[in-house]
Coordinates of C-alpha atoms in Angstrom, one line a residue:
G858 CA 31.1 41.1 176.2
T859 CA 34.0 41.5 173.8
Q860 CA 33.4 38.2 172.0
A861 CA 29.8 39.0 171.4
S862 CA 30.7 42.4 170.0
F863 CA 33.2 40.9 167.5
L864 CA 30.8 38.2 166.6
A865 CA 28.3 40.9 165.6
L866 CA 31.0 42.8 163.8
F867 CA 31.8 39.8 161.6
D868 CA 28.1 38.9 161.0
G869 CA 28.2 35.8 163.2
D870 CA 31.3 34.3 161.6
H871 CA 33.1 32.5 164.5
E872 CA 36.1 31.6 162.5
K873 CA 36.8 35.3 161.8
V874 CA 36.6 36.1 165.5
K875 CA 39.1 33.4 166.2
E876 CA 41.4 34.5 163.4
L877 CA 41.3 38.1 164.7
E878 CA 42.2 36.9 168.2
R879 CA 45.1 34.9 166.8
R880 CA 46.4 37.8 164.8
V881 CA 46.2 40.2 167.7
A882 CA 48.0 37.8 170.0
K883 CA 50.7 37.2 167.3
R884 CA 51.2 40.9 166.8
M885 CA 51.7 41.3 170.6
G886 CA 54.3 38.5 170.6
F887 CA 52.2 35.7 172.0
D888 CA 51.8 32.2 170.4
K889 CA 49.1 31.1 172.8
I890 CA 45.9 32.6 174.0
V891 CA 43.6 32.0 177.0
A892 CA 41.2 29.3 175.9
V893 CA 38.1 30.7 177.7
S894 CA 37.9 34.3 178.9
G895 CA 35.5 37.2 179.0
Q896 CA 36.7 40.7 179.6
T897 CA 39.6 39.5 181.7
Y898 CA 41.7 36.4 182.2
T899 CA 41.1 34.3 185.3
R900 CA 42.7 35.8 188.3
K901 CA 44.1 32.5 189.2
V902 CA 46.9 33.3 186.7
D903 CA 48.0 36.0 189.2
Y904 CA 48.2 33.4 191.9
Y905 CA 50.4 31.2 189.7
V906 CA 52.7 34.1 188.9
V907 CA 53.1 35.3 192.5
A908 CA 53.4 31.7 193.7
A909 CA 56.4 31.2 191.3
L910 CA 58.0 34.4 192.7
A911 CA 57.4 33.2 196.2
G912 CA 59.0 29.9 195.4
L913 CA 62.1 31.8 194.2
A914 CA 62.0 33.7 197.5
G915 CA 61.9 30.4 199.5
S916 CA 65.0 29.1 197.7
A917 CA 66.8 32.5 198.1
A918 CA 66.0 32.5 201.8
K919 CA 67.3 28.9 202.2
M920 CA 70.5 29.8 200.4
A921 CA 71.0 33.0 202.4
N922 CA 70.2 31.2 205.7
D923 CA 72.8 28.6 204.9
I924 CA 75.4 31.3 204.2
R925 CA 74.5 32.9 207.5
L926 CA 75.0 29.6 209.4
L927 CA 78.3 29.0 207.6
A928 CA 79.4 32.6 208.4
N929 CA 78.7 31.8 212.1
L930 CA 81.1 28.9 211.7
R931 CA 83.6 31.2 209.9
E932 CA 83.6 28.8 206.9
M933 CA 82.1 31.2 204.5
E934 CA 81.3 35.0 204.3
E935 CA 79.5 37.3 202.1
P936 CA 81.4 40.3 200.6
F937 CA 82.5 42.9 203.2
G938 CA 83.7 46.4 202.3
K939 CA 87.0 47.7 203.7
K940 CA 85.2 50.4 205.6
Q941 CA 81.9 48.5 206.2
I942 CA 80.7 48.6 209.8
G943 CA 80.0 45.0 211.0
S944 CA 78.2 46.0 214.2
S945 CA 77.5 49.3 215.9
A946 CA 78.5 47.9 219.3
M947 CA 81.1 45.2 218.4
A948 CA 83.8 46.3 216.1
Y949 CA 85.1 42.8 215.4
K950 CA 81.8 41.5 214.0
R951 CA 81.0 41.0 210.4
N952 CA 77.3 40.6 210.3
P953 CA 75.9 38.9 207.1
M954 CA 73.8 42.0 206.4
R955 CA 73.1 41.2 202.7
C956 CA 71.9 37.7 203.4
E957 CA 69.9 38.9 206.4
R958 CA 68.2 41.4 204.0
V959 CA 67.5 38.6 201.5
C960 CA 65.8 36.6 204.3
S961 CA 63.8 39.6 205.4
L962 CA 62.5 40.4 201.9
A963 CA 61.9 36.7 201.1
R964 CA 59.8 36.4 204.2
Y965 CA 57.6 39.1 202.9
L966 CA 57.4 37.8 199.4
M967 CA 56.5 34.3 200.6
T968 CA 53.4 35.6 202.3
L969 CA 52.0 37.2 199.1
P970 CA 50.4 34.2 197.2
N971 CA 47.7 34.1 199.9
N972 CA 46.5 37.5 198.5
P973 CA 45.9 36.7 194.8
I974 CA 44.4 33.3 195.5
N975 CA 41.8 35.0 197.7
T976 CA 41.2 37.6 195.0
H977 CA 40.5 34.7 192.6
A978 CA 38.2 32.9 195.0
V979 CA 35.9 35.9 195.5
Q980 CA 35.4 36.9 191.8
W981 CA 31.7 36.9 191.3
F982 CA 30.6 35.1 188.2
E983 CA 32.7 36.6 185.4
R984 CA 34.3 39.5 187.2
T985 CA 34.0 42.0 190.1
L986 CA 36.0 45.2 190.4
D987 CA 37.3 44.5 194.0
D988 CA 40.4 43.0 192.4
S989 CA 41.7 46.1 190.7
A990 CA 43.2 48.1 193.6
N991 CA 44.5 45.0 195.2
R992 CA 46.3 43.7 192.1
R993 CA 47.9 47.1 191.6
L994 CA 49.7 46.6 194.9
V995 CA 50.4 42.9 195.1
L996 CA 51.7 42.2 191.6
P997 CA 54.2 45.1 191.4
E998 CA 55.4 44.5 194.9
A999 CA 56.0 40.8 194.2
F1000 CA 58.1 41.5 191.2
M1001 CA 60.0 44.4 192.8
T1002 CA 60.8 42.3 195.9
A1003 CA 62.0 39.4 193.7
D1004 CA 64.2 41.8 191.7
V1005 CA 65.8 43.2 194.8
I1006 CA 66.4 39.7 196.3
L1007 CA 68.1 38.5 193.1
S1008 CA 70.2 41.7 192.9
I1009 CA 71.4 41.2 196.4
L1010 CA 72.2 37.5 195.8
L1011 CA 74.1 38.5 192.7
D1012 CA 76.3 40.8 194.8
V1013 CA 76.7 38.1 197.4
T1014 CA 77.8 35.4 195.0
N1015 CA 80.1 37.6 193.0
G1016 CA 82.2 38.3 196.2
L1017 CA 81.6 35.2 198.3
Q1018 CA 84.5 34.2 200.5
V1019 CA 85.3 30.6 201.4
W1020 CA 87.8 29.7 204.1
P1021 CA 89.1 26.1 203.3
N1022 CA 91.4 25.9 206.3
V1023 CA 88.5 26.5 208.7
I1024 CA 86.4 23.9 206.9
A1025 CA 89.3 21.4 207.1
R1026 CA 89.6 22.0 210.8
H1027 CA 85.9 21.4 211.4
V1028 CA 86.1 18.2 209.3
R1029 CA 89.0 17.0 211.3
E1030 CA 87.1 17.7 214.5
E1031 CA 84.0 15.7 213.5
L1032 CA 85.6 13.1 211.3
P1033 CA 86.3 10.6 214.1
F1034 CA 82.6 10.3 214.8
M1035 CA 81.8 10.1 211.1
A1036 CA 84.4 7.4 210.6
T1037 CA 83.1 5.0 213.2
E1038 CA 80.9 3.1 210.7
N1039 CA 83.8 2.5 208.4
I1040 CA 85.9 1.3 211.3
L1041 CA 83.1 -0.9 212.6
M1042 CA 82.6 -2.6 209.2
A1043 CA 86.3 -3.1 208.7
A1044 CA 86.7 -4.8 212.1
V1045 CA 83.6 -7.0 211.4
R1046 CA 85.2 -8.1 208.1
A1047 CA 88.4 -8.9 210.0
G1048 CA 86.3 -11.4 212.1
G1049 CA 85.0 -9.2 214.9
D1050 CA 81.5 -9.5 216.5
R1051 CA 79.4 -6.6 215.3
Q1052 CA 77.3 -6.2 218.4
A1053 CA 80.3 -6.2 220.7
L1054 CA 82.3 -3.8 218.5
H1055 CA 79.3 -1.5 218.3
E1056 CA 79.1 -1.3 222.1
V1057 CA 82.9 -0.6 222.3
I1058 CA 82.5 2.3 219.8
R1059 CA 79.4 3.6 221.7
V1060 CA 81.2 3.8 225.0
H1061 CA 84.3 5.4 223.6
S1062 CA 82.2 7.9 221.6
M1063 CA 80.3 9.0 224.7
D1064 CA 83.6 9.4 226.6
A1065 CA 85.2 11.4 223.8
A1066 CA 82.2 13.7 223.4
K1067 CA 82.1 14.2 227.2
K1068 CA 85.7 15.3 227.2
I1069 CA 85.0 17.8 224.3
K1070 CA 82.0 19.3 226.1
E1071 CA 83.2 19.3 229.6
E1072 CA 86.9 20.1 229.2
G1073 CA 86.9 21.7 225.8
G1074 CA 89.5 19.1 224.7
A1075 CA 90.3 17.7 221.3
N1076 CA 88.4 14.8 219.8
D1077 CA 90.5 11.8 220.8
L1078 CA 88.0 9.1 219.7
L1079 CA 90.4 7.6 217.1
E1080 CA 93.2 7.3 219.6
R1081 CA 90.8 5.6 222.1
L1082 CA 89.6 3.1 219.5
A1083 CA 93.1 2.4 218.2
A1084 CA 94.3 1.6 221.7
D1085 CA 91.4 -0.8 222.4
P1086 CA 92.2 -4.5 221.9
A1087 CA 88.9 -5.0 220.2
F1088 CA 90.3 -3.2 217.1
A1089 CA 93.8 -4.6 217.2
S1090 CA 93.2 -6.4 213.9
I1091 CA 92.7 -3.2 211.9
R1092 CA 94.9 -0.8 214.0
D1093 CA 97.3 -0.3 211.1
R1094 CA 94.5 0.7 208.8
F1095 CA 93.0 3.6 210.8
D1096 CA 94.6 6.3 208.6
E1097 CA 93.1 4.6 205.5
L1098 CA 89.7 4.3 207.1
V1099 CA 89.4 8.0 208.1
N1100 CA 90.3 9.6 204.8
P1101 CA 87.9 12.6 204.5
R1102 CA 87.4 12.0 200.8
D1103 CA 85.7 8.7 201.6
F1104 CA 82.8 10.6 203.3
I1105 CA 81.6 12.9 200.5
G1106 CA 79.9 10.2 198.4
R1107 CA 79.0 11.5 194.9
A1108 CA 78.7 15.2 196.0
P1109 CA 81.4 16.5 193.6
E1110 CA 80.0 14.5 190.7
Q1111 CA 76.4 15.4 191.5
T1112 CA 77.3 19.0 191.5
E1113 CA 79.1 18.9 188.2
E1114 CA 76.4 16.8 186.6
F1115 CA 73.7 19.2 187.9
I1116 CA 75.5 22.2 186.5
A1117 CA 76.1 20.5 183.1
S1118 CA 72.6 19.0 182.7
C1119 CA 70.4 21.7 184.3
I1120 CA 72.2 25.0 184.8
D1121 CA 74.3 25.3 181.6
P1122 CA 71.4 24.7 179.3
L1123 CA 69.3 27.4 181.0
L1124 CA 72.2 29.9 180.8
E1125 CA 72.7 29.1 177.2
A1126 CA 69.0 29.4 176.4
H1127 CA 68.9 32.8 178.1
A1128 CA 72.4 34.0 177.2
S1129 CA 71.4 37.5 176.0
E1130 CA 69.3 38.2 179.1
W1131 CA 72.0 36.9 181.4
Q1132 CA 74.6 39.1 179.7
D1133 CA 72.4 42.1 180.2
V1134 CA 72.1 41.2 183.9
Q1135 CA 75.8 40.9 184.3
A1136 CA 76.4 44.2 182.5
D1137 CA 73.8 46.0 184.8
A1138 CA 75.5 44.5 187.9
L1139 CA 78.8 45.8 186.8
N1140 CA 77.4 49.3 186.3
V1141 CA 75.7 49.5 189.7

């Protein structure tokens, strides 16, 4: 093996072998070396690398799927060219083709870690050569697939369209159901019986939902509750109790804190690489 050859070259001096290894690694830009290896590093490293890329693919697919679902609700859309064809059969459609492509590629990349972990598992003793042809396929394909996924997502996020008025309409439609807990607690604090009030809300909620589903009507749950004598004590507080901002918790603060504590430090640490990516994206 290589170590034995160097040991012979240096007349059995182990420290010289270790120093040579350190110098070669440093010259190649590495500050760490594989602790124990023969001719090759353990093929489990390939699994770790591909698994990391597959993890990226999973997150990308989750993001792209969410955008696709929001596009179906018309709350959000990926970029759409002026002359882009949304559907070959339906001219009005704006299919989320970029996000669909991300999901398609991600599905492929997420299956790849099974390959290198099997390659690692069947290495006989130090090494067998049945890994070579396999690695020449799976490693480049994993990186190339990840690169394409990230390139598409960069395009999507650079031109993402959000429709606040549609979001506001959907919130207004669902808010009465979301607000029932606030209304219930306020009525209990005003002296009402929780179990009895809960039953009143349940009945009115079922009736309001039935009207929406059977008649396609508007959500009139708040009007039903306000008209019920059981909630007379808080009737004048209904507008206060159904403020949409009271139902988002710490979401805005959590988002800002996450960006400040996690994302910004990463962008700062890799500023030069990020600037190169942005420049390449603009030149495409």
